[in-house]
Amino acid sequence: MKMNQKLETELNENIPKHVAIIMDGNGRWAQKRFMPRVAGHKRGMEVVKTITKSASKLGVKVLTLYAFSTENWKRPQDEVSFLMKLPITFFNKFVPELIEEGVQVRVTGDIDGLPQATQDAVRKAIEDTAQGTKMILNFALNYGSRDEITKMVQSIAQAVNTKQLDVDKIDEQVIENHLQTNFLGELSNPDVLIRTSGEERISNFLLWQIAYSELVFTDTLWPDFDEKIFIEMIKEYQKRDRRFGAIKK
Ligand code: FPP
C-alpha cells in the first residue's frame, strides 16, 4: 500500500466541504536558504498544485487559497510584481491538469484592481475551467475582508436608497448575498481554516465566513507543506466537536 493511500484510510467520512488556507511562510522559507523571497513564492506555487490535487482527491468541494491580500500591495515593488505574475505562470502551466481533474477556477477579491495581464489570465482560467464539477479552486486575489464588508455595506445602502430593499428586510442572508463569496451558495463558509508557518492570526481573511470555522495551525512553512501534513490537519479537524453554538444531543 502506498503511503498516501494508508494516510487516506485513516480519515473518516467527515471530509470538510470547504477548506480555506492562509499560505504563509514563503519569505522565511527562502531566507533560511539565503534565497530571494520570491523563490519561496515560486516553490509555494508548486505546493498549490499538489494540495489542489490532494483536496480534490479527498472529496473537498471548495478550496479557498489566500494568494494576495489588499494589504500585500505594501510590499516592495519587485515582490508585488512577481506575485502578480504568479497566477499567469500557474494557469499557463496547470490549467490543462485542472481541467482533467474537473477543477473549476474562481476568484474572490477585486479582479479589476489587478494588472491587466493578470486580469486576462484569471478571466481566461475561469472561462477555460468553467465546466469543472469536482471541486472549486477559489483564489483570494486582491482580497481583504474589511474591503469586502465595506463594499457589502455600500451595496446594501444603495439598495435601500433606491427603495429596492427595506431596512427591516436586512438579515444575515441578505448580507451573505452581498459578500464576494456569494457565488459559493451554501458552501460559502469554510468548515476549516488552515494557516501555515506558526502564525496564529486571521489577517483580514473571510472574517464573516469563518464565524464557525475550525481553526487549525501548523508550524510548517507553506513551501514545505505537503499532502501528508494536509491530511494530518484534516484529521485534526475531524477530532473537533462542532456545535455551532448549540449543545451536543
Ligand atoms: C505569504 O508568505 C504568502 C503570500 C503573500 C503569497 C502566497 C502565494 C503563493 C503561495 C503562491 C500563489 C500561487 C498562485 C497560483 C497565485 P509570506 O511571503 O508572507 O512569508 P513570510 O511571512 O515568511 O514573509
PDB file of C-alpha atoms and ligand atoms in Angstrom:
ATOM      1  CA  MET A   1       0.000   0.000   0.000  1.00  0.00           C
ATOM      2  CA  LYS A   2       1.353   3.434  -0.909  1.00  0.00           C
ATOM      3  CA  MET A   3       1.814   5.894   1.938  1.00  0.00           C
ATOM      4  CA  ASN A   4      -0.892   8.285   0.743  1.00  0.00           C
ATOM      5  CA  GLN A   5      -3.418   5.506   0.457  1.00  0.00           C
ATOM      6  CA  LYS A   6      -2.610   4.479   4.000  1.00  0.00           C
ATOM      7  CA  LEU A   7      -2.979   8.047   5.272  1.00  0.00           C
ATOM      8  CA  GLU A   8      -6.282   8.495   3.490  1.00  0.00           C
ATOM      9  CA  THR A   9      -7.708   5.372   5.034  1.00  0.00           C
ATOM     10  CA  GLU A  10      -7.079   6.911   8.458  1.00  0.00           C
ATOM     11  CA  LEU A  11      -9.519   9.697   7.622  1.00  0.00           C
ATOM     12  CA  ASN A  12     -13.160   9.190   8.459  1.00  0.00           C
ATOM     13  CA  GLU A  13     -16.071  10.101   6.185  1.00  0.00           C
ATOM     14  CA  ASN A  14     -16.302  13.618   7.581  1.00  0.00           C
ATOM     15  CA  ILE A  15     -14.324  15.412   4.868  1.00  0.00           C
ATOM     16  CA  PRO A  16     -14.669  19.217   5.156  1.00  0.00           C
ATOM     17  CA  LYS A  17     -16.605  20.560   2.177  1.00  0.00           C
ATOM     18  CA  HIS A  18     -14.870  23.947   2.199  1.00  0.00           C
ATOM     19  CA  VAL A  19     -11.213  24.246   3.187  1.00  0.00           C
ATOM     20  CA  ALA A  20      -9.595  27.702   3.361  1.00  0.00           C
ATOM     21  CA  ILE A  21      -5.831  28.138   3.633  1.00  0.00           C
ATOM     22  CA  ILE A  22      -3.620  31.081   4.585  1.00  0.00           C
ATOM     23  CA  MET A  23      -0.447  30.041   2.775  1.00  0.00           C
ATOM     24  CA  ASP A  24       2.150  31.717   4.970  1.00  0.00           C
ATOM     25  CA  GLY A  25       5.921  31.436   5.311  1.00  0.00           C
ATOM     26  CA  ASN A  26       7.185  31.670   1.729  1.00  0.00           C
ATOM     27  CA  GLY A  27       9.554  34.534   2.543  1.00  0.00           C
ATOM     28  CA  ARG A  28      11.021  32.819   5.612  1.00  0.00           C
ATOM     29  CA  TRP A  29      11.448  29.562   3.702  1.00  0.00           C
ATOM     30  CA  ALA A  30      13.549  31.377   1.093  1.00  0.00           C
ATOM     31  CA  GLN A  31      15.512  33.491   3.573  1.00  0.00           C
ATOM     32  CA  LYS A  32      16.501  30.392   5.548  1.00  0.00           C
ATOM     33  CA  ARG A  33      18.105  29.157   2.319  1.00  0.00           C
ATOM     34  CA  PHE A  34      19.749  32.505   1.515  1.00  0.00           C
ATOM     35  CA  MET A  35      17.475  32.796  -1.484  1.00  0.00           C
ATOM     36  CA  PRO A  36      15.366  35.812  -2.554  1.00  0.00           C
ATOM     37  CA  ARG A  37      11.866  35.874  -1.043  1.00  0.00           C
ATOM     38  CA  VAL A  38      10.293  35.300  -4.446  1.00  0.00           C
ATOM     39  CA  ALA A  39      11.956  31.877  -4.618  1.00  0.00           C
ATOM     40  CA  GLY A  40       9.642  30.929  -1.742  1.00  0.00           C
ATOM     41  CA  HIS A  41       6.601  32.141  -3.668  1.00  0.00           C
ATOM     42  CA  LYS A  42       7.696  30.138  -6.703  1.00  0.00           C
ATOM     43  CA  ARG A  43       8.028  26.995  -4.657  1.00  0.00           C
ATOM     44  CA  GLY A  44       4.715  27.901  -2.954  1.00  0.00           C
ATOM     45  CA  MET A  45       3.037  27.871  -6.347  1.00  0.00           C
ATOM     46  CA  GLU A  46       4.069  24.239  -6.872  1.00  0.00           C
ATOM     47  CA  VAL A  47       2.605  23.376  -3.475  1.00  0.00           C
ATOM     48  CA  VAL A  48      -0.691  24.976  -4.583  1.00  0.00           C
ATOM     49  CA  LYS A  49      -0.849  22.404  -7.355  1.00  0.00           C
ATOM     50  CA  THR A  50      -0.069  19.481  -5.035  1.00  0.00           C
ATOM     51  CA  ILE A  51      -2.648  20.499  -2.442  1.00  0.00           C
ATOM     52  CA  THR A  52      -5.293  21.218  -5.082  1.00  0.00           C
ATOM     53  CA  LYS A  53      -4.947  17.668  -6.398  1.00  0.00           C
ATOM     54  CA  SER A  54      -4.917  16.241  -2.932  1.00  0.00           C
ATOM     55  CA  ALA A  55      -8.035  18.180  -1.817  1.00  0.00           C
ATOM     56  CA  SER A  56      -9.907  17.175  -4.941  1.00  0.00           C
ATOM     57  CA  LYS A  57      -8.962  13.532  -4.416  1.00  0.00           C
ATOM     58  CA  LEU A  58     -10.196  13.624  -0.811  1.00  0.00           C
ATOM     59  CA  GLY A  59     -13.596  14.980  -1.908  1.00  0.00           C
ATOM     60  CA  VAL A  60     -13.240  18.610  -0.763  1.00  0.00           C
ATOM     61  CA  LYS A  61     -15.734  20.737  -2.726  1.00  0.00           C
ATOM     62  CA  VAL A  62     -14.215  24.211  -2.312  1.00  0.00           C
ATOM     63  CA  LEU A  63     -10.565  25.067  -1.677  1.00  0.00           C
ATOM     64  CA  THR A  64     -10.058  28.782  -0.994  1.00  0.00           C
ATOM     65  CA  LEU A  65      -6.435  29.949  -1.039  1.00  0.00           C
ATOM     66  CA  TYR A  66      -5.308  33.374   0.198  1.00  0.00           C
ATOM     67  CA  ALA A  67      -2.900  34.294  -2.601  1.00  0.00           C
ATOM     68  CA  PHE A  68      -2.750  38.096  -2.381  1.00  0.00           C
ATOM     69  CA  SER A  69      -4.386  40.429   0.114  1.00  0.00           C
ATOM     70  CA  THR A  70      -5.474  44.047  -0.288  1.00  0.00           C
ATOM     71  CA  GLU A  71      -2.614  44.823   2.144  1.00  0.00           C
ATOM     72  CA  ASN A  72       0.069  42.966   0.148  1.00  0.00           C
ATOM     73  CA  TRP A  73       0.412  45.999  -2.168  1.00  0.00           C
ATOM     74  CA  LYS A  74       2.554  47.497   0.628  1.00  0.00           C
ATOM     75  CA  ARG A  75       5.361  45.007  -0.171  1.00  0.00           C
ATOM     76  CA  PRO A  76       8.405  46.037  -2.268  1.00  0.00           C
ATOM     77  CA  GLN A  77       7.565  46.665  -5.923  1.00  0.00           C
ATOM     78  CA  ASP A  78       9.651  43.694  -7.141  1.00  0.00           C
ATOM     79  CA  GLU A  79       7.835  41.259  -4.897  1.00  0.00           C
ATOM     80  CA  VAL A  80       4.386  42.642  -5.794  1.00  0.00           C
ATOM     81  CA  SER A  81       5.175  42.385  -9.462  1.00  0.00           C
ATOM     82  CA  PHE A  82       6.390  38.781  -9.029  1.00  0.00           C
ATOM     83  CA  LEU A  83       3.229  37.882  -7.106  1.00  0.00           C
ATOM     84  CA  MET A  84       1.121  39.444  -9.869  1.00  0.00           C
ATOM     85  CA  LYS A  85       2.848  37.261 -12.466  1.00  0.00           C
ATOM     86  CA  LEU A  86       2.403  34.057 -10.445  1.00  0.00           C
ATOM     87  CA  PRO A  87      -1.234  33.452 -11.410  1.00  0.00           C
ATOM     88  CA  ILE A  88      -0.221  33.861 -15.078  1.00  0.00           C
ATOM     89  CA  THR A  89       2.560  31.263 -14.705  1.00  0.00           C
ATOM     90  CA  PHE A  90       0.346  28.968 -12.663  1.00  0.00           C
ATOM     91  CA  PHE A  91      -2.553  28.983 -15.110  1.00  0.00           C
ATOM     92  CA  ASN A  92      -0.289  28.674 -18.167  1.00  0.00           C
ATOM     93  CA  LYS A  93       1.290  25.631 -16.607  1.00  0.00           C
ATOM     94  CA  PHE A  94      -1.579  23.888 -14.866  1.00  0.00           C
ATOM     95  CA  VAL A  95      -4.924  24.703 -16.486  1.00  0.00           C
ATOM     96  CA  PRO A  96      -4.864  21.529 -18.636  1.00  0.00           C
ATOM     97  CA  GLU A  97      -4.332  19.430 -15.489  1.00  0.00           C
ATOM     98  CA  LEU A  98      -7.050  21.342 -13.644  1.00  0.00           C
ATOM     99  CA  ILE A  99      -9.480  20.661 -16.489  1.00  0.00           C
ATOM    100  CA  GLU A 100      -8.520  16.999 -16.428  1.00  0.00           C
ATOM    101  CA  GLU A 101      -9.152  16.870 -12.664  1.00  0.00           C
ATOM    102  CA  GLY A 102     -12.566  18.562 -13.053  1.00  0.00           C
ATOM    103  CA  VAL A 103     -11.387  21.574 -11.048  1.00  0.00           C
ATOM    104  CA  GLN A 104     -13.150  24.880 -11.632  1.00  0.00           C
ATOM    105  CA  VAL A 105     -11.123  28.052 -11.003  1.00  0.00           C
ATOM    106  CA  ARG A 106     -12.838  31.032  -9.378  1.00  0.00           C
ATOM    107  CA  VAL A 107     -11.562  34.230  -7.789  1.00  0.00           C
ATOM    108  CA  THR A 108     -12.705  36.088  -4.703  1.00  0.00           C
ATOM    109  CA  GLY A 109     -11.497  39.682  -4.474  1.00  0.00           C
ATOM    110  CA  ASP A 110     -11.188  42.769  -6.600  1.00  0.00           C
ATOM    111  CA  ILE A 111     -10.113  41.393 -10.006  1.00  0.00           C
ATOM    112  CA  ASP A 112     -10.458  44.832 -11.608  1.00  0.00           C
ATOM    113  CA  GLY A 113      -7.690  46.136  -9.336  1.00  0.00           C
ATOM    114  CA  LEU A 114      -5.120  43.665 -10.735  1.00  0.00           C
ATOM    115  CA  PRO A 115      -2.686  44.490 -13.569  1.00  0.00           C
ATOM    116  CA  GLN A 116      -4.311  43.902 -16.976  1.00  0.00           C
ATOM    117  CA  ALA A 117      -2.204  40.824 -17.840  1.00  0.00           C
ATOM    118  CA  THR A 118      -3.124  39.187 -14.509  1.00  0.00           C
ATOM    119  CA  GLN A 119      -6.801  40.019 -15.044  1.00  0.00           C
ATOM    120  CA  ASP A 120      -6.673  38.477 -18.509  1.00  0.00           C
ATOM    121  CA  ALA A 121      -5.031  35.271 -17.226  1.00  0.00           C
ATOM    122  CA  VAL A 122      -7.507  34.979 -14.362  1.00  0.00           C
ATOM    123  CA  ARG A 123     -10.544  35.541 -16.582  1.00  0.00           C
ATOM    124  CA  LYS A 124      -9.248  33.036 -19.135  1.00  0.00           C
ATOM    125  CA  ALA A 125      -8.627  30.384 -16.456  1.00  0.00           C
ATOM    126  CA  ILE A 126     -12.147  30.921 -15.079  1.00  0.00           C
ATOM    127  CA  GLU A 127     -13.579  30.546 -18.572  1.00  0.00           C
ATOM    128  CA  ASP A 128     -11.427  27.539 -19.540  1.00  0.00           C
ATOM    129  CA  THR A 129     -12.289  25.587 -16.387  1.00  0.00           C
ATOM    130  CA  ALA A 130     -15.959  26.600 -16.151  1.00  0.00           C
ATOM    131  CA  GLN A 131     -17.145  23.033 -16.895  1.00  0.00           C
ATOM    132  CA  GLY A 132     -15.323  21.549 -13.887  1.00  0.00           C
ATOM    133  CA  THR A 133     -17.714  19.994 -11.374  1.00  0.00           C
ATOM    134  CA  LYS A 134     -15.440  18.097  -8.974  1.00  0.00           C
ATOM    135  CA  MET A 135     -14.013  20.972  -6.939  1.00  0.00           C
ATOM    136  CA  ILE A 136     -13.843  24.776  -6.968  1.00  0.00           C
ATOM    137  CA  LEU A 137     -10.327  26.183  -6.607  1.00  0.00           C
ATOM    138  CA  ASN A 138     -11.069  29.651  -5.308  1.00  0.00           C
ATOM    139  CA  PHE A 139      -8.142  32.087  -5.277  1.00  0.00           C
ATOM    140  CA  ALA A 140      -8.499  35.032  -2.909  1.00  0.00           C
ATOM    141  CA  LEU A 141      -6.670  37.606  -5.021  1.00  0.00           C
ATOM    142  CA  ASN A 142      -6.556  41.275  -4.105  1.00  0.00           C
ATOM    143  CA  TYR A 143      -8.918  40.199  -1.342  1.00  0.00           C
ATOM    144  CA  GLY A 144      -9.434  41.777   2.069  1.00  0.00           C
ATOM    145  CA  SER A 145     -12.320  41.048   4.358  1.00  0.00           C
ATOM    146  CA  ARG A 146     -12.726  44.638   5.559  1.00  0.00           C
ATOM    147  CA  ASP A 147     -12.774  45.780   1.936  1.00  0.00           C
ATOM    148  CA  GLU A 148     -15.396  43.118   1.179  1.00  0.00           C
ATOM    149  CA  ILE A 149     -17.513  44.173   4.175  1.00  0.00           C
ATOM    150  CA  THR A 150     -17.213  47.860   3.237  1.00  0.00           C
ATOM    151  CA  LYS A 151     -18.405  47.090  -0.301  1.00  0.00           C
ATOM    152  CA  MET A 152     -21.234  44.939   1.084  1.00  0.00           C
ATOM    153  CA  VAL A 153     -22.446  47.834   3.270  1.00  0.00           C
ATOM    154  CA  GLN A 154     -22.236  50.253   0.333  1.00  0.00           C
ATOM    155  CA  SER A 155     -24.189  47.943  -1.906  1.00  0.00           C
ATOM    156  CA  ILE A 156     -26.919  47.281   0.690  1.00  0.00           C
ATOM    157  CA  ALA A 157     -27.153  51.021   1.470  1.00  0.00           C
ATOM    158  CA  GLN A 158     -27.505  51.678  -2.239  1.00  0.00           C
ATOM    159  CA  ALA A 159     -30.352  49.151  -2.489  1.00  0.00           C
ATOM    160  CA  VAL A 160     -32.090  50.814   0.472  1.00  0.00           C
ATOM    161  CA  ASN A 161     -31.511  54.256  -1.036  1.00  0.00           C
ATOM    162  CA  THR A 162     -33.125  53.289  -4.311  1.00  0.00           C
ATOM    163  CA  LYS A 163     -36.011  51.647  -2.410  1.00  0.00           C
ATOM    164  CA  GLN A 164     -35.204  48.162  -3.757  1.00  0.00           C
ATOM    165  CA  LEU A 165     -34.677  46.938  -0.203  1.00  0.00           C
ATOM    166  CA  ASP A 166     -36.428  47.667   3.084  1.00  0.00           C
ATOM    167  CA  VAL A 167     -34.159  48.202   6.131  1.00  0.00           C
ATOM    168  CA  ASP A 168     -36.276  45.679   8.095  1.00  0.00           C
ATOM    169  CA  LYS A 169     -35.511  43.057   5.465  1.00  0.00           C
ATOM    170  CA  ILE A 170     -31.729  43.187   6.042  1.00  0.00           C
ATOM    171  CA  ASP A 171     -30.819  39.876   7.639  1.00  0.00           C
ATOM    172  CA  GLU A 172     -27.830  37.503   7.594  1.00  0.00           C
ATOM    173  CA  GLN A 173     -28.890  36.048   4.254  1.00  0.00           C
ATOM    174  CA  VAL A 174     -29.057  39.499   2.635  1.00  0.00           C
ATOM    175  CA  ILE A 175     -25.568  40.243   3.958  1.00  0.00           C
ATOM    176  CA  GLU A 176     -24.231  36.927   2.582  1.00  0.00           C
ATOM    177  CA  ASN A 177     -25.828  37.709  -0.774  1.00  0.00           C
ATOM    178  CA  HIS A 178     -23.722  40.870  -0.926  1.00  0.00           C
ATOM    179  CA  LEU A 179     -20.402  39.270   0.044  1.00  0.00           C
ATOM    180  CA  GLN A 180     -17.837  38.207  -2.563  1.00  0.00           C
ATOM    181  CA  THR A 181     -18.274  34.529  -1.644  1.00  0.00           C
ATOM    182  CA  ASN A 182     -21.969  34.651  -2.571  1.00  0.00           C
ATOM    183  CA  PHE A 183     -21.343  32.575  -5.697  1.00  0.00           C
ATOM    184  CA  LEU A 184     -20.447  29.615  -3.459  1.00  0.00           C
ATOM    185  CA  GLY A 185     -24.015  29.486  -2.100  1.00  0.00           C
ATOM    186  CA  GLU A 186     -24.355  27.110   0.847  1.00  0.00           C
ATOM    187  CA  LEU A 187     -20.616  26.340   0.648  1.00  0.00           C
ATOM    188  CA  SER A 188     -19.648  29.997   1.304  1.00  0.00           C
ATOM    189  CA  ASN A 189     -18.415  29.394   4.841  1.00  0.00           C
ATOM    190  CA  PRO A 190     -15.235  27.323   5.318  1.00  0.00           C
ATOM    191  CA  ASP A 191     -15.518  24.287   7.583  1.00  0.00           C
ATOM    192  CA  VAL A 192     -11.852  24.590   8.401  1.00  0.00           C
ATOM    193  CA  LEU A 193      -9.272  27.356   8.121  1.00  0.00           C
ATOM    194  CA  ILE A 194      -5.642  26.259   7.947  1.00  0.00           C
ATOM    195  CA  ARG A 195      -2.711  28.630   8.472  1.00  0.00           C
ATOM    196  CA  THR A 196       0.871  27.563   7.931  1.00  0.00           C
ATOM    197  CA  SER A 197       4.148  28.952   9.303  1.00  0.00           C
ATOM    198  CA  GLY A 198       3.312  29.130  13.018  1.00  0.00           C
ATOM    199  CA  GLU A 199       1.500  32.482  12.876  1.00  0.00           C
ATOM    200  CA  GLU A 200      -1.882  32.286  14.559  1.00  0.00           C
ATOM    201  CA  ARG A 201      -3.946  35.160  13.235  1.00  0.00           C
ATOM    202  CA  ILE A 202      -6.612  35.758  10.607  1.00  0.00           C
ATOM    203  CA  SER A 203      -5.012  38.651   8.663  1.00  0.00           C
ATOM    204  CA  ASN A 204      -8.254  40.072   7.239  1.00  0.00           C
ATOM    205  CA  PHE A 205      -9.334  36.780   5.669  1.00  0.00           C
ATOM    206  CA  LEU A 206     -13.031  35.826   5.392  1.00  0.00           C
ATOM    207  CA  LEU A 207     -13.975  37.461   8.708  1.00  0.00           C
ATOM    208  CA  TRP A 208     -17.729  36.918   8.323  1.00  0.00           C
ATOM    209  CA  GLN A 209     -17.395  33.490   6.737  1.00  0.00           C
ATOM    210  CA  ILE A 210     -15.175  31.900   9.423  1.00  0.00           C
ATOM    211  CA  ALA A 211     -17.606  32.615  12.297  1.00  0.00           C
ATOM    212  CA  TYR A 212     -17.898  28.855  12.951  1.00  0.00           C
ATOM    213  CA  SER A 213     -14.879  27.501  11.093  1.00  0.00           C
ATOM    214  CA  GLU A 214     -12.443  25.262  12.916  1.00  0.00           C
ATOM    215  CA  LEU A 215      -9.011  26.922  13.023  1.00  0.00           C
ATOM    216  CA  VAL A 216      -6.025  24.625  12.544  1.00  0.00           C
ATOM    217  CA  PHE A 217      -2.416  25.798  12.642  1.00  0.00           C
ATOM    218  CA  THR A 218       0.906  24.218  11.692  1.00  0.00           C
ATOM    219  CA  ASP A 219       4.482  25.449  12.103  1.00  0.00           C
ATOM    220  CA  THR A 220       5.333  24.118   8.633  1.00  0.00           C
ATOM    221  CA  LEU A 221       6.170  26.868   6.154  1.00  0.00           C
ATOM    222  CA  TRP A 222       3.954  26.830   3.051  1.00  0.00           C
ATOM    223  CA  PRO A 223       6.735  25.749   0.631  1.00  0.00           C
ATOM    224  CA  ASP A 224       7.321  22.677   2.860  1.00  0.00           C
ATOM    225  CA  PHE A 225       3.606  21.867   3.145  1.00  0.00           C
ATOM    226  CA  ASP A 226       2.631  18.568   1.531  1.00  0.00           C
ATOM    227  CA  GLU A 227      -0.155  16.019   1.249  1.00  0.00           C
ATOM    228  CA  LYS A 228       0.901  14.198   4.409  1.00  0.00           C
ATOM    229  CA  ILE A 229       0.680  17.353   6.564  1.00  0.00           C
ATOM    230  CA  PHE A 230      -2.555  18.351   4.805  1.00  0.00           C
ATOM    231  CA  ILE A 231      -4.132  15.031   5.742  1.00  0.00           C
ATOM    232  CA  GLU A 232      -2.854  15.378   9.326  1.00  0.00           C
ATOM    233  CA  MET A 233      -4.634  18.717   9.503  1.00  0.00           C
ATOM    234  CA  ILE A 234      -7.870  17.286   8.137  1.00  0.00           C
ATOM    235  CA  LYS A 235      -7.581  14.605  10.821  1.00  0.00           C
ATOM    236  CA  GLU A 236      -7.200  17.342  13.434  1.00  0.00           C
ATOM    237  CA  TYR A 237     -10.385  18.955  12.051  1.00  0.00           C
ATOM    238  CA  GLN A 238     -12.182  15.616  12.285  1.00  0.00           C
ATOM    239  CA  LYS A 239     -11.397  15.421  16.007  1.00  0.00           C
ATOM    240  CA  ARG A 240     -13.187  18.703  16.675  1.00  0.00           C
ATOM    241  CA  ASP A 241     -16.697  18.759  18.043  1.00  0.00           C
ATOM    242  CA  ARG A 242     -18.608  21.343  16.009  1.00  0.00           C
ATOM    243  CA  ARG A 243     -21.655  22.623  17.872  1.00  0.00           C
ATOM    244  CA  PHE A 244     -22.406  25.942  16.126  1.00  0.00           C
ATOM    245  CA  GLY A 245     -23.435  27.482  19.454  1.00  0.00           C
ATOM    246  CA  ALA A 246     -25.814  24.655  20.328  1.00  0.00           C
ATOM    247  CA  ILE A 247     -25.224  21.824  22.803  1.00  0.00           C
ATOM    248  CA  LYS A 248     -24.470  18.240  21.925  1.00  0.00           C
ATOM    249  CA  LYS A 249     -27.508  15.980  21.630  1.00  0.00           C
TER     250      LYS A 249
HETATM  251  C1  FPP B   1       2.670  34.611   2.479  1.00  0.00           C
HETATM  252  O1  FPP B   1       4.007  34.295   2.759  1.00  0.00           O
HETATM  253  C2  FPP B   1       2.392  34.321   1.098  1.00  0.00           C
HETATM  254  C3  FPP B   1       1.954  35.224   0.174  1.00  0.00           C
HETATM  255  C4  FPP B   1       1.693  36.640   0.477  1.00  0.00           C
HETATM  256  C5  FPP B   1       1.747  34.807  -1.212  1.00  0.00           C
HETATM  257  C6  FPP B   1       1.106  33.483  -1.351  1.00  0.00           C
HETATM  258  C7  FPP B   1       1.274  32.998  -2.724  1.00  0.00           C
HETATM  259  C8  FPP B   1       1.599  31.724  -3.045  1.00  0.00           C
HETATM  260  C9  FPP B   1       1.772  30.648  -2.076  1.00  0.00           C
HETATM  261  C10 FPP B   1       1.687  31.323  -4.450  1.00  0.00           C
HETATM  262  C11 FPP B   1       0.347  31.542  -5.032  1.00  0.00           C
HETATM  263  C12 FPP B   1       0.151  30.878  -6.235  1.00  0.00           C
HETATM  264  C13 FPP B   1      -0.744  31.276  -7.147  1.00  0.00           C
HETATM  265  C14 FPP B   1      -1.053  30.353  -8.216  1.00  0.00           C
HETATM  266  C15 FPP B   1      -1.389  32.590  -7.143  1.00  0.00           C
HETATM  267  P1  FPP B   1       4.998  35.469   3.178  1.00  0.00           P
HETATM  268  O2  FPP B   1       5.633  35.997   1.959  1.00  0.00           O
HETATM  269  O3  FPP B   1       4.243  36.492   3.965  1.00  0.00           O
HETATM  270  O4  FPP B   1       6.009  34.703   4.066  1.00  0.00           O
HETATM  271  P2  FPP B   1       6.801  35.275   5.319  1.00  0.00           P
HETATM  272  O5  FPP B   1       5.768  35.523   6.384  1.00  0.00           O
HETATM  273  O6  FPP B   1       7.718  34.166   5.662  1.00  0.00           O
HETATM  274  O7  FPP B   1       7.497  36.510   4.882  1.00  0.00           O
END
